[in-house]
């Protein structure tokens, strides 16, 4: 399923629907698996509808930086500054990937209706801290966090929507309102990656600019 099929409006509508079903079983998680794998060029196809995309090479894509044995030019917790348009405001964010939590295959199977969908895959959740530095107030439901992508061994994983919203340490963007300069939130994204992956990259692409990359060794 192509990620481009989901506009931010449809995602927000689905999220609001999810809130009404909060007491339902795990199976109601809004599952939207994209095809695993794909280009290692740092971006998706031209049909992607999200802001902030870039086909640029990940920043610091070199042997240096990241965790030992992992790609990526930035280490966990290191930050970059980038501008991003949130509705009517152009916000300057400080962005730092903090960590990636990788589930076991057994844990991952419980996140999907049909365990066969998760065969050979594990769920990887990227915790990315965003700080509003300047540019105005984000009124509600920021979009910057939805730009986060996870690559495993150079190939983009498959997005597993909403699986991370109740994860410890993750802020649900639906609950973020009146985000002022100086305030920070940790916005998470969960992707399905091969269970035997050796390295993980968290990528955040600027619109028309660099793709920032943090390297992590797969656990």
Short mmCIF file of C-alpha atoms in Angstrom, two decimals:
data_model
loop_
_atom_site.label_atom_id
_atom_site.label_comp_id
_atom_site.label_asym_id
_atom_site.label_seq_id
_atom_site.Cartn_x
_atom_site.Cartn_y
_atom_site.Cartn_z
CA UNK A 1 0.00 0.00 0.00
CA UNK A 2 1.46 3.32 -1.00
CA UNK A 3 2.09 5.82 1.73
CA UNK A 4 1.08 8.56 -0.71
CA UNK A 5 -2.52 7.38 -0.43
CA UNK A 6 -2.76 8.89 3.03
CA UNK A 7 -3.09 12.69 3.19
CA UNK A 8 -2.58 14.48 6.47
CA UNK A 9 -6.33 15.18 6.55
CA UNK A 10 -7.21 11.50 6.28
CA UNK A 11 -4.63 10.61 8.92
CA UNK A 12 -6.06 13.17 11.34
CA UNK A 13 -9.60 11.89 10.67
CA UNK A 14 -8.46 8.34 11.34
CA UNK A 15 -6.77 9.45 14.54
CA UNK A 16 -9.93 11.10 15.82
CA UNK A 17 -11.83 7.94 15.02
CA UNK A 18 -9.18 5.98 16.93
CA UNK A 19 -9.78 8.04 20.05
CA UNK A 20 -13.42 6.96 20.05
CA UNK A 21 -12.30 3.33 19.96
CA UNK A 22 -9.60 3.63 22.61
CA UNK A 23 -10.99 0.75 24.66
CA UNK A 24 -11.09 -1.65 21.71
CA UNK A 25 -8.62 -4.54 21.15
CA UNK A 26 -5.14 -4.13 19.71
CA UNK A 27 -6.47 -5.11 16.28
CA UNK A 28 -8.06 -1.68 15.84
CA UNK A 29 -4.64 -0.09 15.44
CA UNK A 30 -4.81 1.64 12.08
CA UNK A 31 -2.50 -0.65 10.17
CA UNK A 32 -0.99 0.86 7.04
CA UNK A 33 1.98 -1.19 5.95
CA UNK A 34 3.82 0.12 2.95
CA UNK A 35 5.94 -2.26 0.93
CA UNK A 36 9.18 -2.90 2.78
CA UNK A 37 12.40 -2.08 1.03
CA UNK A 38 12.74 0.44 -1.76
CA UNK A 39 15.25 3.03 -2.79
CA UNK A 40 18.25 3.87 -0.65
CA UNK A 41 18.47 7.32 -2.15
CA UNK A 42 17.00 9.08 0.88
CA UNK A 43 13.51 9.78 -0.48
CA UNK A 44 10.37 8.24 -1.90
CA UNK A 45 8.84 8.59 -5.33
CA UNK A 46 7.55 11.87 -6.71
CA UNK A 47 4.01 10.78 -5.82
CA UNK A 48 4.63 11.25 -2.12
CA UNK A 49 2.20 13.88 -0.83
CA UNK A 50 3.95 14.93 2.35
CA UNK A 51 5.86 18.14 2.88
CA UNK A 52 9.55 18.25 3.56
CA UNK A 53 10.61 15.51 1.18
CA UNK A 54 13.92 15.51 -0.58
CA UNK A 55 15.83 13.18 -2.83
CA UNK A 56 19.06 14.48 -1.37
CA UNK A 57 21.80 12.33 0.08
CA UNK A 58 21.50 11.82 3.84
CA UNK A 59 23.59 14.34 5.74
CA UNK A 60 26.91 12.87 6.74
CA UNK A 61 26.44 9.62 4.84
CA UNK A 62 29.98 8.55 5.54
CA UNK A 63 31.92 6.10 7.74
CA UNK A 64 32.04 8.72 10.47
CA UNK A 65 29.20 9.59 12.83
CA UNK A 66 26.32 7.49 14.13
CA UNK A 67 26.80 4.52 16.42
CA UNK A 68 29.75 2.22 15.87
CA UNK A 69 28.99 -0.05 12.94
CA UNK A 70 26.00 2.05 11.89
CA UNK A 71 25.51 4.45 8.95
CA UNK A 72 24.37 8.03 9.31
CA UNK A 73 26.20 11.27 9.94
CA UNK A 74 24.64 12.10 13.32
CA UNK A 75 24.79 10.29 16.62
CA UNK A 76 21.84 9.65 18.91
CA UNK A 77 20.78 12.91 20.52
CA UNK A 78 22.70 15.18 18.15
CA UNK A 79 20.49 17.91 16.73
CA UNK A 80 19.97 19.81 13.50
CA UNK A 81 17.91 22.93 12.83
CA UNK A 82 15.42 23.03 9.97
CA UNK A 83 12.40 25.05 8.86
CA UNK A 84 9.05 23.38 8.25
CA UNK A 85 5.67 24.81 7.26
CA UNK A 86 2.94 23.99 9.76
CA UNK A 87 -0.35 25.27 8.32
CA UNK A 88 0.10 29.07 8.22
CA UNK A 89 3.34 29.20 10.23
CA UNK A 90 6.89 28.45 9.09
CA UNK A 91 8.43 26.91 12.19
CA UNK A 92 12.13 26.49 12.83
CA UNK A 93 12.63 23.21 14.66
CA UNK A 94 15.61 21.73 16.44
CA UNK A 95 15.42 18.02 15.63
CA UNK A 96 17.24 15.14 17.31
CA UNK A 97 16.67 11.40 16.96
CA UNK A 98 17.04 10.05 20.50
CA UNK A 99 16.76 6.29 20.06
CA UNK A 100 15.14 3.46 18.14
CA UNK A 101 13.24 0.77 20.03
CA UNK A 102 13.16 -2.54 18.17
CA UNK A 103 10.49 -5.08 19.13
CA UNK A 104 10.88 -8.83 18.98
CA UNK A 105 9.21 -10.83 16.23
CA UNK A 106 6.69 -12.14 18.78
CA UNK A 107 5.84 -8.61 19.95
CA UNK A 108 5.53 -7.42 16.37
CA UNK A 109 3.10 -10.21 15.46
CA UNK A 110 0.69 -8.85 18.09
CA UNK A 111 0.55 -5.46 16.34
CA UNK A 112 -1.08 -6.81 13.20
CA UNK A 113 -4.36 -8.60 12.58
CA UNK A 114 -2.70 -11.39 10.64
CA UNK A 115 0.69 -12.49 12.07
CA UNK A 116 1.64 -13.61 8.56
CA UNK A 117 1.93 -9.90 7.67
CA UNK A 118 4.80 -9.61 10.10
CA UNK A 119 6.70 -12.76 9.18
CA UNK A 120 10.43 -12.02 9.15
CA UNK A 121 9.82 -8.43 10.27
CA UNK A 122 10.13 -6.47 13.49
CA UNK A 123 8.65 -3.12 14.51
CA UNK A 124 11.19 -0.32 14.97
CA UNK A 125 10.05 2.87 16.70
CA UNK A 126 12.09 6.05 16.26
CA UNK A 127 11.91 8.57 19.11
CA UNK A 128 12.61 12.03 17.68
CA UNK A 129 12.68 15.16 19.83
CA UNK A 130 11.35 18.33 18.20
CA UNK A 131 11.86 21.74 19.78
CA UNK A 132 10.02 24.78 18.48
CA UNK A 133 12.79 27.37 18.21
CA UNK A 134 10.99 30.19 16.39
CA UNK A 135 8.46 31.11 13.72
CA UNK A 136 5.25 31.13 15.70
CA UNK A 137 2.86 28.83 17.51
CA UNK A 138 1.81 25.43 16.17
CA UNK A 139 -1.90 25.48 16.87
CA UNK A 140 -2.54 21.72 16.85
CA UNK A 141 -1.53 18.34 15.43
CA UNK A 142 1.94 19.18 14.06
CA UNK A 143 3.01 17.48 10.84
CA UNK A 144 6.80 17.69 11.13
CA UNK A 145 7.05 14.37 12.95
CA UNK A 146 5.33 12.52 10.14
CA UNK A 147 8.36 13.21 7.93
CA UNK A 148 10.50 10.81 9.98
CA UNK A 149 11.51 7.65 8.12
CA UNK A 150 13.39 4.52 9.16
CA UNK A 151 15.82 2.72 6.87
CA UNK A 152 17.32 -0.69 7.60
CA UNK A 153 20.54 -1.68 5.83
CA UNK A 154 19.92 1.15 3.36
CA UNK A 155 16.33 0.20 2.44
CA UNK A 156 13.26 2.05 3.65
CA UNK A 157 10.99 0.10 5.98
CA UNK A 158 7.20 -0.11 5.88
CA UNK A 159 5.22 2.45 7.86
CA UNK A 160 3.06 1.01 10.66
CA UNK A 161 0.69 3.85 11.47
CA UNK A 162 -0.51 4.63 15.00
CA UNK A 163 1.37 1.72 16.60
CA UNK A 164 3.62 4.14 18.50
CA UNK A 165 1.04 6.56 19.89
CA UNK A 166 0.73 4.78 23.23
CA UNK A 167 4.40 3.85 23.47
CA UNK A 168 6.27 5.03 26.54
CA UNK A 169 8.04 8.33 25.97
CA UNK A 170 6.08 9.23 22.82
CA UNK A 171 3.79 12.26 22.57
CA UNK A 172 0.59 11.79 20.58
CA UNK A 173 0.43 14.63 18.06
CA UNK A 174 -3.35 14.69 18.42
CA UNK A 175 -2.84 15.97 21.96
CA UNK A 176 -0.32 18.68 21.03
CA UNK A 177 -1.88 22.15 20.98
CA UNK A 178 -0.51 25.71 21.17
CA UNK A 179 3.08 24.53 20.78
CA UNK A 180 5.13 27.61 21.61
CA UNK A 181 8.79 28.48 21.06
CA UNK A 182 10.99 26.80 23.64
CA UNK A 183 8.72 23.78 24.09
CA UNK A 184 9.74 20.28 23.06
CA UNK A 185 7.88 17.08 22.21
CA UNK A 186 9.07 13.58 21.35
CA UNK A 187 7.22 12.43 18.25
CA UNK A 188 7.59 8.80 17.28
CA UNK A 189 7.19 6.85 14.06
CA UNK A 190 7.07 3.06 13.77
CA UNK A 191 8.27 1.12 10.74
CA UNK A 192 8.49 -2.57 9.95
CA UNK A 193 12.03 -3.65 9.10
CA UNK A 194 13.67 -7.03 8.43
CA UNK A 195 14.34 -8.95 11.62
CA UNK A 196 17.92 -9.64 10.51
CA UNK A 197 18.81 -5.99 9.79
CA UNK A 198 22.33 -5.01 10.81
CA UNK A 199 21.96 -1.22 10.90
CA UNK A 200 19.21 1.36 11.21
CA UNK A 201 18.99 4.96 10.04
CA UNK A 202 16.45 7.53 11.15
CA UNK A 203 16.03 10.09 8.37
CA UNK A 204 14.31 13.45 8.30
CA UNK A 205 14.31 15.22 4.91
CA UNK A 206 14.04 18.98 4.51
CA UNK A 207 11.92 20.32 1.67
CA UNK A 208 14.36 21.25 -1.06
CA UNK A 209 17.30 20.69 1.25
CA UNK A 210 19.38 18.08 3.01
CA UNK A 211 18.17 14.76 4.36
CA UNK A 212 19.41 14.47 7.92
CA UNK A 213 20.39 11.01 9.07
CA UNK A 214 21.07 9.44 12.48
CA UNK A 215 22.75 6.06 12.65
CA UNK A 216 21.89 3.26 15.08
CA UNK A 217 23.13 -0.28 15.37
CA UNK A 218 20.28 -2.77 15.14
CA UNK A 219 19.76 -4.56 18.45
#
